[in-house]
């Protein structure tokens, strides 16, 4: 698409971009990601940051299943470097598929999962891993991915990847959880890596239609702070029993305490973007 084809979207007043913008699971869908960032006034047609002092957060699962996970990583790493020039910030949480790629990169066939009885490489491939992503995972990119936090508190919203309570098993504060996950990723114990993968892959803790509860959301907020949990991991089309092409906004549920931003991009969806306003 040419610059002229995009119409007036780039003429919006970028000063109106709110302080927090959240995106869910991209899964290697670089083209769809660029479209979301363009239409939201985050970048211009040259992919330069134009969102002033906005904070852009990705909630993990940058890779696997889609055609260009490395392209997604490169784009986010680049924006992370340039956004501070105008007071902005870009960051990403660790998702289970990001962890799977790191496990395949670190251990390959040398370690086997106690859950699936597959080698870490085989488990990653079974989950939609793309060999081009593994081949393109340079030491710099692997180090960047290994440093992704597990959770964050931004604008009084608790940002997590999984709709799950597994975080409570790794620490009683956000800093403790992130330090515990960082310790696993900096180590060479495949048992701890496998345990972390099992934890981060759990889901539906807040959905009372699938065995979860509002009390679970309240427990997480009481432990780590915030007025609302924002997560990805569980595609909205599956949670809401709707066609993926009908998903164009985040799913707010659990009496408004939980927001799901996984628009099912790997299922063919355009993805959703959450703009958190002060009100």
XYZ file of C-alpha atoms in Angstrom:
279
model
C 0.000 0.000 0.000
C 1.372 3.386 -0.954
C 1.510 6.360 1.346
C -1.245 8.095 -0.587
C -3.547 5.082 -0.249
C -3.692 5.408 3.524
C -5.887 8.518 3.336
C -6.129 10.934 6.243
C -5.180 8.552 9.061
C -1.744 10.106 9.464
C -3.246 13.578 9.763
C -4.694 12.827 13.231
C -3.542 14.978 16.114
C -0.831 12.791 17.615
C -1.043 14.796 20.837
C -4.341 12.975 21.441
C -2.607 9.588 21.660
C -3.244 8.488 25.259
C -0.414 7.541 27.609
C -0.912 3.766 27.426
C -1.471 1.638 24.326
C -1.550 -2.163 24.633
C -1.255 -4.875 21.991
C -1.731 -8.611 22.465
C -0.251 -11.638 20.777
C 1.296 -10.794 17.390
C 2.607 -14.294 16.556
C 4.878 -13.232 13.722
C 2.189 -11.285 11.850
C 4.404 -8.339 10.966
C 2.193 -6.961 8.175
C -0.889 -6.894 10.414
C 1.140 -5.347 13.235
C 2.354 -2.534 10.994
C -1.225 -1.878 9.901
C -2.359 -1.580 13.528
C 0.478 0.786 14.394
C -0.204 2.951 11.344
C -3.943 3.162 11.885
C -3.464 3.992 15.559
C -1.065 6.856 14.870
C 1.830 5.151 16.605
C 4.143 5.171 13.575
C 4.220 6.923 10.220
C 4.524 5.250 6.824
C 8.293 5.034 7.282
C 7.689 3.216 10.592
C 9.051 6.145 12.596
C 7.598 6.700 16.061
C 5.119 9.617 16.031
C 3.193 8.977 19.258
C 4.984 11.553 21.404
C 5.044 10.420 25.054
C 2.749 7.404 24.686
C 3.726 4.113 26.310
C 3.291 1.141 23.979
C 3.240 -2.303 25.578
C 3.166 -5.689 23.882
C 1.912 -8.521 26.089
C 4.128 -11.280 24.688
C 3.914 -14.058 22.098
C 5.720 -12.044 19.472
C 6.774 -15.168 17.564
C 5.633 -18.590 16.292
C 2.735 -19.563 14.033
C 3.124 -16.472 11.825
C 5.530 -15.845 8.943
C 8.002 -13.346 10.406
C 8.652 -13.425 14.136
C 12.123 -11.977 13.667
C 10.646 -9.067 11.725
C 8.285 -8.386 14.617
C 11.165 -8.495 17.102
C 13.251 -6.149 14.964
C 10.390 -3.661 14.660
C 9.737 -3.586 18.406
C 13.437 -3.362 19.257
C 13.776 -0.434 16.862
C 10.794 1.435 18.309
C 12.112 0.775 21.799
C 15.267 2.662 20.828
C 13.590 5.636 19.126
C 10.424 6.262 21.173
C 12.348 7.878 24.077
C 13.448 10.663 21.715
C 9.992 12.221 22.167
C 9.356 10.982 25.704
C 7.656 7.770 24.616
C 8.381 4.206 25.659
C 8.000 0.754 24.102
C 8.313 -2.560 25.898
C 7.110 -6.144 25.768
C 6.296 -8.861 28.270
C 7.453 -12.468 27.976
C 4.916 -14.826 26.416
C 4.880 -18.612 26.450
C 5.762 -18.775 22.743
C 8.673 -16.395 23.273
C 9.828 -18.754 26.012
C 9.394 -21.759 23.702
C 11.642 -20.152 21.087
C 14.261 -19.385 23.729
C 14.092 -23.003 24.958
C 14.622 -24.340 21.437
C 17.499 -21.893 21.002
C 19.153 -22.735 24.329
C 18.626 -26.506 24.566
C 17.535 -27.823 21.142
C 17.239 -31.608 21.337
C 19.376 -31.881 24.476
C 16.480 -31.555 26.938
C 13.048 -33.163 27.088
C 9.818 -31.774 28.542
C 8.293 -33.748 31.419
C 4.850 -32.686 30.211
C 4.926 -33.512 26.498
C 7.919 -35.901 26.476
C 9.150 -33.979 23.440
C 12.563 -32.409 23.163
C 12.442 -28.647 23.678
C 13.069 -28.231 19.960
C 10.283 -30.652 19.112
C 7.879 -29.004 21.547
C 8.557 -25.601 19.995
C 7.963 -26.953 16.479
C 4.775 -28.682 17.628
C 3.523 -25.338 19.006
C 3.961 -23.575 15.668
C 7.635 -22.690 15.740
C 9.134 -21.406 12.493
C 12.657 -22.511 11.666
C 13.373 -19.133 10.083
C 12.780 -17.512 13.474
C 15.210 -19.886 15.154
C 17.808 -19.304 12.461
C 17.403 -15.542 12.800
C 17.572 -15.449 16.590
C 20.943 -13.736 16.931
C 22.661 -13.471 20.327
C 21.475 -9.858 20.563
C 17.849 -10.796 19.884
C 17.997 -13.776 22.240
C 19.408 -11.587 25.012
C 16.664 -9.014 24.433
C 13.945 -11.656 24.613
C 15.445 -13.158 27.759
C 15.192 -9.785 29.472
C 11.445 -9.363 28.912
C 9.574 -8.921 32.208
C 6.756 -11.261 33.155
C 4.466 -8.476 34.387
C 4.263 -4.707 34.814
C 2.089 -2.090 36.489
C 1.476 0.829 34.116
C -1.126 3.597 34.512
C -2.608 1.581 37.381
C -3.221 -1.383 35.062
C -1.645 -4.748 35.756
C -0.158 -6.009 32.492
C 0.375 -9.771 32.194
C 0.603 -12.286 29.377
C -1.443 -15.171 30.762
C -4.949 -15.022 32.219
C -3.628 -17.089 35.095
C -2.533 -17.044 38.730
C 0.867 -18.636 38.090
C 2.618 -15.374 38.967
C 1.792 -15.941 42.641
C 4.044 -19.022 42.641
C 7.044 -16.922 41.606
C 6.849 -13.969 43.979
C 4.696 -11.700 46.124
C 5.650 -8.511 44.256
C 6.107 -7.593 40.610
C 9.836 -7.129 41.084
C 10.126 -10.519 42.787
C 8.250 -12.289 39.979
C 10.335 -10.627 37.288
C 13.558 -11.408 39.143
C 12.540 -15.052 39.556
C 11.756 -15.415 35.842
C 14.986 -13.656 34.896
C 16.871 -16.074 37.125
C 15.389 -19.046 35.279
C 16.204 -17.576 31.872
C 19.769 -16.781 32.846
C 20.331 -20.328 34.071
C 20.830 -23.682 32.385
C 18.437 -25.870 34.382
C 16.020 -27.400 31.855
C 13.717 -28.536 34.663
C 13.168 -24.939 35.772
C 12.664 -23.784 32.176
C 10.092 -26.549 31.667
C 8.348 -25.664 34.928
C 8.130 -22.028 33.883
C 6.683 -23.000 30.500
C 4.018 -25.111 32.184
C 3.111 -22.204 34.460
C 2.989 -19.461 31.832
C 0.904 -21.659 29.501
C -2.068 -21.933 31.898
C -5.186 -19.872 31.161
C -8.858 -19.022 31.844
C -8.382 -18.267 35.557
C -10.665 -15.215 35.324
C -13.384 -16.663 33.080
C -16.298 -18.057 35.083
C -17.530 -19.831 31.947
C -14.379 -21.967 31.943
C -13.799 -22.725 35.596
C -12.307 -19.361 36.517
C -13.676 -16.648 38.771
C -13.802 -12.941 39.406
C -12.180 -13.691 42.766
C -9.056 -14.841 40.906
C -8.733 -11.421 39.251
C -9.257 -9.732 42.604
C -6.557 -11.939 44.147
C -4.044 -10.926 41.487
C -4.876 -7.221 41.803
C -4.634 -7.386 45.588
C -1.207 -9.009 45.353
C 0.380 -6.817 42.686
C -1.708 -3.638 42.514
C -3.785 -1.984 39.835
C -7.465 -1.490 39.152
C -7.672 -3.804 36.143
C -5.806 -6.753 34.642
C -4.916 -6.568 30.943
C -3.779 -9.824 29.331
C -3.373 -11.713 26.065
C -2.682 -15.441 25.589
C -6.288 -16.694 25.163
C -7.676 -15.636 21.768
C -10.859 -13.593 22.051
C -12.623 -15.570 19.263
C -12.239 -18.732 21.356
C -13.240 -17.112 24.641
C -16.223 -15.262 23.158
C -17.279 -18.006 20.710
C -17.207 -15.533 17.824
C -15.764 -15.550 14.328
C -12.264 -14.112 14.222
C -13.243 -11.630 11.511
C -15.833 -10.158 13.896
C -13.229 -9.296 16.545
C -12.155 -5.659 16.353
C -12.146 -4.526 19.990
C -10.726 -5.969 23.228
C -12.890 -8.224 25.397
C -13.812 -6.696 28.763
C -15.114 -9.253 31.272
C -15.079 -10.329 34.938
C -17.178 -7.317 35.929
C -14.774 -5.030 34.103
C -11.735 -6.178 36.083
C -10.155 -8.074 33.156
C -9.436 -7.040 29.566
C -8.290 -9.495 26.900
C -6.337 -8.034 23.964
C -5.500 -11.236 22.063
C -7.459 -10.623 18.868
C -6.434 -13.951 17.323
C -3.964 -12.643 14.758
C -2.578 -16.135 14.142
C -6.130 -17.274 13.358
C -6.385 -14.682 10.593
C -7.681 -11.763 12.621
C -6.562 -8.178 12.118
C -5.741 -7.903 15.814
C -7.014 -5.425 18.365
C -5.389 -2.499 20.092
C -6.356 -1.162 23.527
C -6.098 2.537 24.233
C -6.190 3.244 27.969
C -7.549 6.696 28.691
C -7.273 8.625 31.935
C -11.028 8.314 32.430
